[in-house]
Short mmCIF file of C-alpha atoms and ligand atoms in Angstrom, two decimals:
data_model
loop_
_atom_site.label_atom_id
_atom_site.label_comp_id
_atom_site.label_asym_id
_atom_site.label_seq_id
_atom_site.Cartn_x
_atom_site.Cartn_y
_atom_site.Cartn_z
CA MET A 1 12.29 4.16 -25.95
CA ASN A 2 15.67 5.27 -24.66
CA ASP A 3 15.27 5.34 -20.91
CA LEU A 4 15.91 2.30 -18.80
CA VAL A 5 14.84 1.66 -15.22
CA LEU A 6 16.15 -1.24 -13.16
CA ILE A 7 14.04 -2.69 -10.36
CA LYS A 8 15.50 -4.52 -7.37
CA TYR A 9 13.13 -6.95 -5.68
CA GLY A 10 14.35 -6.85 -2.10
CA GLU A 11 12.41 -8.80 0.49
CA LEU A 12 10.74 -11.15 -1.93
CA THR A 13 14.04 -12.61 -3.06
CA THR A 14 14.33 -14.24 0.35
CA LYS A 15 11.17 -16.29 -0.22
CA LYS A 16 12.86 -18.83 -2.47
CA ALA A 17 10.02 -21.31 -2.97
CA ASN A 18 7.52 -18.71 -4.13
CA ARG A 19 9.95 -16.56 -6.02
CA ASN A 20 8.49 -17.07 -9.49
CA THR A 21 4.95 -16.38 -8.31
CA PHE A 22 6.16 -13.24 -6.54
CA ILE A 23 8.03 -11.94 -9.56
CA LYS A 24 5.20 -12.62 -12.01
CA LEU A 25 2.70 -10.90 -9.73
CA LEU A 26 5.02 -7.95 -9.23
CA ALA A 27 5.41 -7.65 -13.01
CA ASN A 28 1.62 -7.74 -13.42
CA ASN A 29 1.16 -5.09 -10.73
CA ILE A 30 3.74 -2.89 -12.45
CA LYS A 31 2.02 -3.36 -15.81
CA ASN A 32 -1.25 -2.39 -14.15
CA ILE A 33 0.18 0.77 -12.59
CA LEU A 34 1.90 1.81 -15.85
CA LYS A 35 -1.06 0.94 -18.08
CA ASP A 36 -1.49 4.50 -19.35
CA ILE A 37 2.06 4.87 -20.66
CA GLN A 38 4.25 3.17 -23.26
CA PHE A 39 6.84 0.77 -21.90
CA ASN A 40 8.49 -2.65 -22.24
CA ILE A 41 9.14 -4.87 -19.28
CA LYS A 42 11.72 -7.67 -19.04
CA PHE A 43 12.48 -9.75 -16.00
CA ASP A 44 14.32 -12.76 -14.71
CA ARG A 45 14.80 -14.25 -11.24
CA VAL A 46 17.14 -11.51 -10.11
CA ARG A 47 15.97 -8.24 -11.58
CA MET A 48 13.47 -6.44 -13.74
CA TYR A 49 14.03 -3.80 -16.41
CA ILE A 50 11.61 -1.29 -17.81
CA GLU A 51 12.29 0.49 -21.07
CA CYS A 52 10.36 3.71 -21.42
CA ASN A 53 10.40 7.21 -22.86
CA ASP A 54 10.42 9.15 -19.61
CA SER A 55 12.02 7.43 -16.65
CA LYS A 56 10.98 10.23 -14.30
CA ILE A 57 7.26 9.46 -14.63
CA VAL A 58 7.90 5.72 -14.39
CA ILE A 59 10.06 6.05 -11.28
CA GLU A 60 7.40 8.18 -9.59
CA LYS A 61 4.76 5.51 -10.21
CA LEU A 62 7.07 2.66 -9.18
CA GLN A 63 7.50 4.30 -5.81
CA LYS A 64 3.94 3.20 -5.04
CA VAL A 65 4.45 -0.45 -5.95
CA PHE A 66 4.90 -2.81 -3.01
CA GLY A 67 7.55 -5.50 -3.48
CA ILE A 68 10.09 -3.10 -4.94
CA HIS A 69 13.18 -2.60 -2.84
CA GLY A 70 15.22 -0.31 -5.05
CA ILE A 71 14.74 1.63 -8.27
CA VAL A 72 17.65 2.64 -10.45
CA LYS A 73 17.79 4.87 -13.46
CA VAL A 74 20.19 3.09 -15.75
CA SER A 75 22.25 4.47 -18.61
CA ARG A 76 22.89 2.06 -21.41
CA VAL A 77 25.93 2.40 -23.71
CA ASN A 78 27.68 0.20 -26.24
CA THR A 79 30.31 -2.03 -24.72
CA ASN A 80 33.47 -0.14 -25.59
CA ILE A 81 35.88 1.56 -23.19
CA ASP A 82 35.54 5.08 -24.56
CA ASP A 83 31.74 5.11 -24.41
CA ILE A 84 31.81 3.70 -20.89
CA LYS A 85 34.38 6.25 -19.68
CA ALA A 86 32.40 9.13 -21.15
CA LYS A 87 29.11 7.99 -19.60
CA VAL A 88 30.63 7.39 -16.16
CA LEU A 89 32.10 10.88 -16.15
CA GLU A 90 28.85 12.43 -17.38
CA LEU A 91 26.94 10.76 -14.54
CA LEU A 92 29.48 11.75 -11.91
CA LYS A 93 29.51 15.37 -13.03
CA LYS A 94 25.86 15.56 -11.88
CA GLU A 95 26.74 14.45 -8.35
CA THR A 96 28.49 16.01 -5.37
CA PHE A 97 31.04 13.63 -3.84
CA LYS A 98 34.54 13.40 -2.46
CA THR A 99 35.11 9.65 -2.69
CA PHE A 100 33.95 7.00 -5.12
CA LYS A 101 34.21 3.34 -5.99
CA ILE A 102 33.81 1.60 -9.32
CA ASN A 103 32.13 -1.80 -9.20
CA THR A 104 32.25 -3.72 -12.46
CA LYS A 105 30.13 -6.84 -12.97
CA ARG A 106 31.14 -8.78 -16.04
CA ALA A 107 28.11 -10.89 -17.01
CA ASP A 108 29.36 -11.02 -20.61
CA LYS A 109 32.46 -13.21 -20.35
CA SER A 110 33.36 -12.52 -23.99
CA PHE A 111 34.46 -9.07 -22.83
CA GLU A 112 38.17 -9.65 -22.41
CA ILE A 113 39.06 -7.25 -19.56
CA HIS A 114 38.47 -8.70 -16.10
CA SER A 115 36.34 -6.83 -13.56
CA MET A 116 39.17 -5.76 -11.23
CA GLU A 117 41.28 -4.52 -14.07
CA PHE A 118 38.34 -2.67 -15.54
CA ASN A 119 37.64 -1.03 -12.16
CA ASN A 120 41.22 0.27 -12.26
CA ILE A 121 40.94 1.58 -15.82
CA ILE A 122 37.70 3.47 -15.21
CA GLY A 123 38.75 4.53 -11.67
CA GLY A 124 42.00 5.97 -13.05
CA TYR A 125 40.07 7.92 -15.67
CA VAL A 126 37.71 9.36 -13.02
CA LEU A 127 40.66 10.32 -10.78
CA LYS A 128 42.29 12.15 -13.65
CA ASN A 129 39.15 14.07 -14.56
CA THR A 130 37.61 14.92 -11.19
CA ASN A 131 38.79 16.21 -7.87
CA SER A 132 38.09 13.04 -5.89
CA LYS A 133 39.60 9.95 -4.28
CA VAL A 134 38.88 6.24 -4.32
CA ASP A 135 37.39 4.72 -1.18
CA VAL A 136 36.57 1.03 -1.57
CA HIS A 137 35.04 0.64 1.89
CA ASN A 138 32.72 3.58 2.36
CA PRO A 139 32.51 5.64 -0.82
CA ASP A 140 30.24 8.70 -1.13
CA ILE A 141 29.20 7.33 -4.48
CA LEU A 142 29.22 3.85 -5.95
CA VAL A 143 29.34 3.51 -9.73
CA THR A 144 28.06 0.15 -10.95
CA ILE A 145 29.05 -0.98 -14.43
CA GLU A 146 27.34 -4.13 -15.68
CA ILE A 147 28.81 -5.51 -18.84
CA ARG A 148 26.10 -7.66 -20.39
CA PRO A 149 25.63 -9.32 -23.79
CA GLU A 150 23.01 -6.69 -24.74
CA GLY A 151 25.21 -3.70 -23.81
CA THR A 152 26.75 -2.02 -20.79
CA PHE A 153 24.50 -0.70 -18.03
CA ILE A 154 25.81 2.04 -15.77
CA TYR A 155 24.19 3.52 -12.67
CA THR A 156 25.15 5.50 -9.62
CA SER A 157 22.34 5.93 -7.11
CA VAL A 158 19.57 3.60 -6.00
CA ILE A 159 16.22 5.16 -5.08
CA LYS A 160 14.59 3.38 -2.17
CA GLY A 161 11.42 1.47 -3.08
CA ILE A 162 8.54 1.16 -0.60
CA GLY A 163 9.31 -2.49 0.12
CA GLY A 164 6.69 -4.96 1.32
CA TYR A 165 5.20 -7.75 -0.77
CA PRO A 166 3.45 -7.53 -4.15
CA VAL A 167 -0.19 -6.61 -3.60
CA GLY A 168 -2.43 -9.66 -4.00
CA ILE A 169 0.15 -12.30 -3.07
CA GLN A 170 -1.90 -12.99 0.06
CA GLY A 171 -5.28 -12.75 -1.62
CA LYS A 172 -7.85 -10.20 -0.48
CA GLY A 173 -9.01 -8.69 2.78
CA MET A 174 -12.23 -6.81 3.52
CA LEU A 175 -11.28 -3.42 4.94
CA MET A 176 -13.87 -1.71 7.13
CA LEU A 177 -13.24 1.78 5.83
CA SER A 178 -14.64 4.76 7.68
CA GLY A 179 -13.90 8.40 7.01
CA GLY A 180 -11.45 8.56 9.91
CA ILE A 181 -7.67 8.60 10.11
CA ASP A 182 -7.10 5.03 11.24
CA SER A 183 -8.79 2.75 8.73
CA PRO A 184 -7.09 4.12 5.57
CA VAL A 185 -3.75 3.62 7.33
CA ALA A 186 -4.80 0.07 8.27
CA GLY A 187 -5.60 -0.49 4.58
CA TYR A 188 -2.26 0.86 3.43
CA LEU A 189 -0.35 -1.32 5.89
CA SER A 190 -2.26 -4.42 4.74
CA LEU A 191 -1.53 -3.64 1.09
CA LYS A 192 2.11 -3.41 2.08
CA ARG A 193 2.05 -6.99 3.31
CA GLY A 194 0.60 -8.17 0.00
CA VAL A 195 -3.08 -8.18 0.94
CA ASP A 196 -5.27 -6.69 -1.77
CA LEU A 197 -8.39 -4.93 -0.54
CA GLU A 198 -12.06 -4.63 -0.95
CA CYS A 199 -13.67 -1.94 1.21
CA LEU A 200 -16.83 -1.91 3.25
CA TYR A 201 -18.46 1.34 4.30
CA PHE A 202 -21.56 1.62 6.51
CA GLU A 203 -23.67 4.64 5.75
CA SER A 204 -26.80 5.84 7.52
CA PRO A 205 -28.53 8.42 5.36
CA PRO A 206 -30.09 10.86 6.12
CA HIS A 207 -28.14 10.87 9.41
CA THR A 208 -24.89 10.69 7.45
CA SER A 209 -24.35 12.87 4.42
CA ILE A 210 -23.37 12.30 0.81
CA GLU A 211 -20.18 14.23 1.60
CA ALA A 212 -19.29 11.64 4.24
CA LYS A 213 -19.72 8.89 1.64
CA ASN A 214 -17.70 10.76 -1.00
CA LYS A 215 -14.98 11.30 1.55
CA VAL A 216 -14.70 7.53 2.07
CA ILE A 217 -14.60 6.94 -1.69
CA LYS A 218 -11.90 9.58 -1.98
CA LEU A 219 -9.88 7.82 0.75
CA ALA A 220 -10.34 4.51 -1.05
CA SER A 221 -9.12 6.10 -4.27
CA ILE A 222 -5.97 7.35 -2.55
CA ILE A 223 -5.04 3.93 -1.19
CA ASN A 224 -6.06 2.44 -4.54
CA GLU A 225 -2.95 4.04 -6.02
CA TYR A 226 -1.10 1.16 -4.36
CA SER A 227 -3.44 -1.47 -5.79
CA GLY A 228 -5.61 -0.51 -8.75
CA ASN A 229 -8.20 -3.16 -7.87
CA ILE A 230 -10.03 -1.64 -4.90
CA LYS A 231 -13.83 -1.45 -4.81
CA VAL A 232 -16.04 0.11 -2.17
CA ASN A 233 -19.13 -1.72 -0.93
CA VAL A 234 -21.55 0.73 0.62
CA VAL A 235 -23.90 -0.83 3.18
CA PRO A 236 -27.26 0.90 3.79
CA PHE A 237 -27.12 0.78 7.58
CA THR A 238 -29.90 3.22 8.56
CA LYS A 239 -32.71 0.79 9.42
CA LEU A 240 -30.49 -1.50 11.46
CA GLN A 241 -28.86 1.41 13.24
CA GLU A 242 -32.25 2.95 14.08
CA ALA A 243 -33.44 -0.43 15.40
CA ILE A 244 -30.39 -0.61 17.65
CA TYR A 245 -31.03 2.86 19.05
CA LYS A 246 -34.68 1.95 19.65
CA ASN A 247 -34.08 -1.39 21.38
CA VAL A 248 -30.74 -1.19 23.16
CA PRO A 249 -29.84 0.83 26.28
CA ASN A 250 -27.87 3.90 25.34
CA SER A 251 -24.56 2.82 26.90
CA TYR A 252 -24.56 -0.38 24.79
CA VAL A 253 -25.55 1.02 21.39
CA ILE A 254 -22.00 1.32 20.08
CA THR A 255 -21.05 -2.17 21.27
CA ILE A 256 -24.11 -3.70 19.60
CA MET A 257 -23.69 -1.58 16.48
CA ARG A 258 -20.15 -2.82 16.09
CA ARG A 259 -21.22 -6.43 16.61
CA MET A 260 -23.68 -5.92 13.75
CA MET A 261 -20.94 -4.41 11.59
CA TYR A 262 -18.75 -7.46 12.16
CA ARG A 263 -21.63 -9.82 11.31
CA ILE A 264 -22.21 -7.97 8.06
CA ALA A 265 -18.48 -7.72 7.29
CA GLU A 266 -18.14 -11.49 7.62
CA LYS A 267 -20.97 -12.14 5.17
CA VAL A 268 -19.67 -9.65 2.61
CA ALA A 269 -16.09 -10.88 3.03
CA LEU A 270 -17.16 -14.45 2.27
CA LYS A 271 -19.18 -13.31 -0.73
CA HIS A 272 -16.15 -11.53 -2.21
CA ASN A 273 -13.55 -14.20 -1.44
CA CYS A 274 -11.81 -12.16 1.21
CA LYS A 275 -9.74 -14.16 3.68
CA VAL A 276 -9.74 -11.67 6.53
CA ILE A 277 -11.54 -8.63 7.85
CA ILE A 278 -9.29 -5.60 8.39
CA ASN A 279 -10.10 -2.54 10.44
CA GLY A 280 -8.57 0.51 12.06
CA GLU A 281 -9.16 -0.39 15.70
CA SER A 282 -6.41 0.71 18.04
CA ILE A 283 -6.21 -0.60 21.61
CA GLY A 284 -7.74 1.78 24.11
CA GLN A 285 -8.45 4.60 21.66
CA VAL A 286 -12.19 4.73 22.40
CA ALA A 287 -14.62 2.80 24.64
CA SER A 288 -15.32 0.23 21.91
CA GLN A 289 -11.60 -0.49 21.57
CA THR A 290 -10.71 -1.59 25.09
CA LEU A 291 -9.54 -5.21 25.13
CA THR A 292 -12.83 -6.24 26.79
CA SER A 293 -14.84 -4.40 24.12
CA ILE A 294 -12.78 -5.87 21.30
CA GLY A 295 -13.39 -9.36 22.74
CA VAL A 296 -17.13 -8.90 23.13
CA ILE A 297 -17.47 -7.35 19.68
CA ASN A 298 -15.21 -9.88 17.96
CA SER A 299 -17.07 -12.84 19.48
CA VAL A 300 -19.84 -12.64 16.83
CA THR A 301 -17.47 -14.04 14.22
CA SER A 302 -14.80 -16.70 13.94
CA PHE A 303 -13.53 -15.00 10.81
CA PRO A 304 -9.95 -13.70 11.23
CA VAL A 305 -9.77 -9.98 11.97
CA ILE A 306 -6.52 -8.08 11.35
CA ARG A 307 -5.94 -4.77 13.13
CA PRO A 308 -2.78 -3.28 11.62
CA VAL A 309 -2.79 -0.17 13.83
CA ALA A 310 -3.83 -1.94 17.04
CA CYS A 311 -0.59 -1.15 18.87
CA MET A 312 0.23 2.23 17.39
CA ASP A 313 -0.12 5.58 19.12
CA LYS A 314 -2.46 8.04 17.41
CA LEU A 315 0.53 10.23 16.52
CA GLU A 316 2.23 7.33 14.78
CA ILE A 317 -0.94 6.62 12.80
CA ILE A 318 -1.22 10.30 11.87
CA GLU A 319 2.37 10.30 10.68
CA ILE A 320 1.64 7.46 8.24
CA SER A 321 -1.63 9.08 7.11
CA LYS A 322 0.30 12.24 6.25
CA LYS A 323 2.92 10.25 4.41
CA ILE A 324 0.33 8.43 2.29
CA ASN A 325 -1.71 11.56 1.73
CA THR A 326 -4.96 10.48 3.38
CA TYR A 327 -4.71 12.81 6.39
CA GLU A 328 -6.11 15.96 4.77
CA THR A 329 -9.16 14.04 3.57
CA SER A 330 -9.63 12.14 6.85
CA ILE A 331 -9.86 15.33 8.90
CA LEU A 332 -12.69 16.81 6.81
CA PRO A 333 -15.52 17.27 9.28
CA TYR A 334 -18.29 15.00 7.89
CA GLU A 335 -20.06 12.82 10.41
CA ASP A 336 -19.76 9.06 10.29
CA CYS A 337 -22.39 6.59 11.51
CA CYS A 338 -20.19 5.91 14.55
CA THR A 339 -20.19 9.54 15.57
CA ILE A 340 -23.89 10.35 15.20
CA PHE A 341 -25.98 9.99 18.35
CA LEU A 342 -22.87 9.18 20.35
CA PRO A 343 -23.88 7.90 23.81
CA THR A 344 -22.78 10.06 26.75
CA HIS A 345 -21.41 7.08 28.67
CA PRO A 346 -20.52 4.24 26.32
CA VAL A 347 -19.73 1.04 28.20
CA ILE A 348 -16.01 0.37 28.58
CA ASN A 349 -16.28 -3.18 29.90
CA PRO A 350 -19.34 -4.60 28.13
CA ASP A 351 -20.93 -7.80 29.41
CA ILE A 352 -21.46 -10.41 26.71
CA ASN A 353 -24.63 -11.73 28.37
CA LYS A 354 -26.20 -8.29 28.30
CA CYS A 355 -25.31 -7.98 24.62
CA LEU A 356 -27.02 -11.30 23.86
CA LEU A 357 -30.07 -10.24 25.86
CA TYR A 358 -30.41 -6.88 24.12
CA GLU A 359 -29.96 -8.49 20.71
CA MET A 360 -32.86 -10.87 21.45
CA SER A 361 -35.20 -7.92 21.69
CA PHE A 362 -35.35 -7.26 17.93
CA ASN A 363 -35.07 -9.20 14.69
CA TYR A 364 -31.63 -8.07 13.66
CA GLU A 365 -31.00 -11.06 11.37
CA GLU A 366 -33.64 -9.88 8.94
CA LEU A 367 -32.22 -6.35 9.00
CA ILE A 368 -28.71 -7.71 8.38
CA GLU A 369 -29.99 -9.63 5.36
CA GLU A 370 -31.54 -6.42 4.07
CA CYS A 371 -28.23 -4.59 4.51
CA VAL A 372 -26.25 -7.27 2.69
CA ASN A 373 -28.77 -7.56 -0.16
CA ASN A 374 -28.83 -3.84 -0.85
CA ILE A 375 -25.13 -3.08 -0.98
CA GLU A 376 -24.03 -0.60 -3.63
CA THR A 377 -20.62 -1.50 -5.08
CA ILE A 378 -18.51 1.34 -6.42
CA THR A 379 -15.82 0.16 -8.81
CA ASN A 380 -14.72 3.35 -10.49
CA LEU A 381 -12.58 5.13 -7.95
CA LYS A 382 -10.92 7.53 -10.35
CA ASN A 383 -9.29 10.08 -8.12
CA ASP A 384 -10.56 12.99 -10.18
CA ASN A 385 -14.22 12.24 -9.42
CA TYR A 386 -13.73 13.14 -5.81
CA ASN A 387 -11.09 15.82 -6.11
CA ASP A 388 -13.62 18.56 -5.47
CA LEU A 389 -13.63 17.43 -1.85
CA LEU A 390 -10.23 18.92 -1.18
P1 ATP B 1 -11.21 5.76 12.16
O1 ATP B 1 -10.28 6.88 12.44
O2 ATP B 1 -10.68 4.79 11.17
O3 ATP B 1 -12.60 6.25 11.80
P2 ATP B 1 -11.94 5.56 14.88
O4 ATP B 1 -10.85 5.78 15.82
O5 ATP B 1 -12.84 6.66 14.58
O6 ATP B 1 -11.35 4.98 13.53
P3 ATP B 1 -14.17 3.84 15.37
O7 ATP B 1 -15.11 4.83 14.82
O8 ATP B 1 -14.48 3.22 16.67
O9 ATP B 1 -12.70 4.32 15.49
O10 ATP B 1 -14.01 2.69 14.36
C1 ATP B 1 -13.07 1.68 14.48
C2 ATP B 1 -12.94 1.01 13.16
O11 ATP B 1 -14.19 0.47 12.74
C3 ATP B 1 -12.56 1.97 12.05
O12 ATP B 1 -11.18 2.18 11.98
C4 ATP B 1 -13.08 1.24 10.84
O13 ATP B 1 -12.22 0.21 10.46
C5 ATP B 1 -14.38 0.63 11.37
N1 ATP B 1 -15.51 1.54 11.11
C6 ATP B 1 -16.03 2.49 11.91
N2 ATP B 1 -17.05 3.13 11.30
C7 ATP B 1 -17.20 2.57 10.10
C8 ATP B 1 -18.05 2.79 8.97
N3 ATP B 1 -19.00 3.72 8.98
N4 ATP B 1 -17.88 2.01 7.89
C9 ATP B 1 -16.93 1.07 7.85
N5 ATP B 1 -16.09 0.81 8.85
C10 ATP B 1 -16.21 1.54 9.97
MG1 MG B 2 -14.34 6.48 12.71
#
C-alpha cells in the first residue's frame, strides 16, 4: 500500500479532556466507512494516517466523516536531500502558483540539518527550477516537509473536511423522518454534532403508499452515508390516525396527530436508548409549527426535543438538502400521512384544554400501544435497494 492520507482532527482537538475518546471513536467511524477497502490506520493525539492503495477513493469517503477538519494526500520519501528535492518539485509542477513557502518540521532530531536551514536549501532549489518567488507571509502554496523517524512526509494542499464531531460521541437521537425536505436536513445537522441516529417513520397504509415508505428509506440511506448505523422504525399509524379523524374536529386533527406522534416517539426513543427526539420543525412554516402549536404539541412529553432547522429559512434548508443530496428524493411527489386529508383551516393557535378534551373522547393509549408493539425495523439501508426511486 503506497498511498498515504493524513487526517487533521480540527474542532475535537480543543476538547482536551475527552480527546482520547474522540480520537478512538473517530478512528472507529473511519474504519466503519472504509470497511470495504484495504487500508491501515495509525493515530496518535495529534494526527491520523491511513495507508491505502488508492488515496482518491479514501479521500472521497473521508469527506463524509464528521470530526475531520482537513485531509491531506501525503507523499512519503526516504529522508535524504535529493529524494526530498525531487518530490517537492514533482508536486509543485502539478500546481499553478506564483509564490510559495517551504515549512519544514523536524520531528526526527537525528536529522542534522535544522528546519530553517532546510527551508532555505529546498526553497533555493525550487527557485532555481521554477518561475516563482518566496512569500513567507501569504504564499499561494505552502509546502510542508515533515522529517520523521519513519521517513519524510511531504504535502502541499489540505482538502477541507466536513468538520463537526465524530458521530456517536453524543449517543443517539430518534429522528422523526418524513419524506419531506426538512427532516433529512435535521438528521444531517444532528449527525454533524456527533449525534448518531435512529429514525422513526409514521405510515398510514393504504392512505400512504409503498413508494412513500421507500422514499423515506432512501432518504435514511443517504444520510446513513455519514453514520453507517442508522435504522428506520416504521410505525403503523393508520388505526390511530383514522381514530383521530373520527373523533376530533377537523381544525384540530393535525395538532392531535402530532401530539400522538410525540407520545409514540418518546416511547420508541426510550426503548432504543435515544437521548433526544429530533425533528424537522421550522418556526412558522406551517400551522402546526407556530410557537403556540409547538408548545401545545410538545407538552405531551418532557423528553428533550431538538429542532436543528427551527430558525432556518426554507431556502437555507433547501440549500443544505441539495448539498447532501437528499433534495431530489425529498421532492418526489408521494403523499405523507401529514399531507393526506389535510384540514382546510388547521388551527394556528391551538388551545391545550380543547386538545385534552378531544383526546378524552377516544382510547388513544391502547392505539398507541398497538403502534409501538407493531413497529417494523429496517436495518439494511443499502443505497442500491432504493435506487430505482430516482
Ligand atoms: P418535512 O419537510 O420534513 O416533511 P414539513 O415541513 O413537511 O417537514 P410537517 O409535515 O409538519 O413539516 O412535519 C414536521 C416534522 O414532523 C417533520 O420534519 C418530521 O420531523 C416530522 N414528521 C412529519 N411527518 C412525519 C412522518 N410521517 N413520520 C415521521 N416524522 C414525521
Ligand atoms: Mg412532511
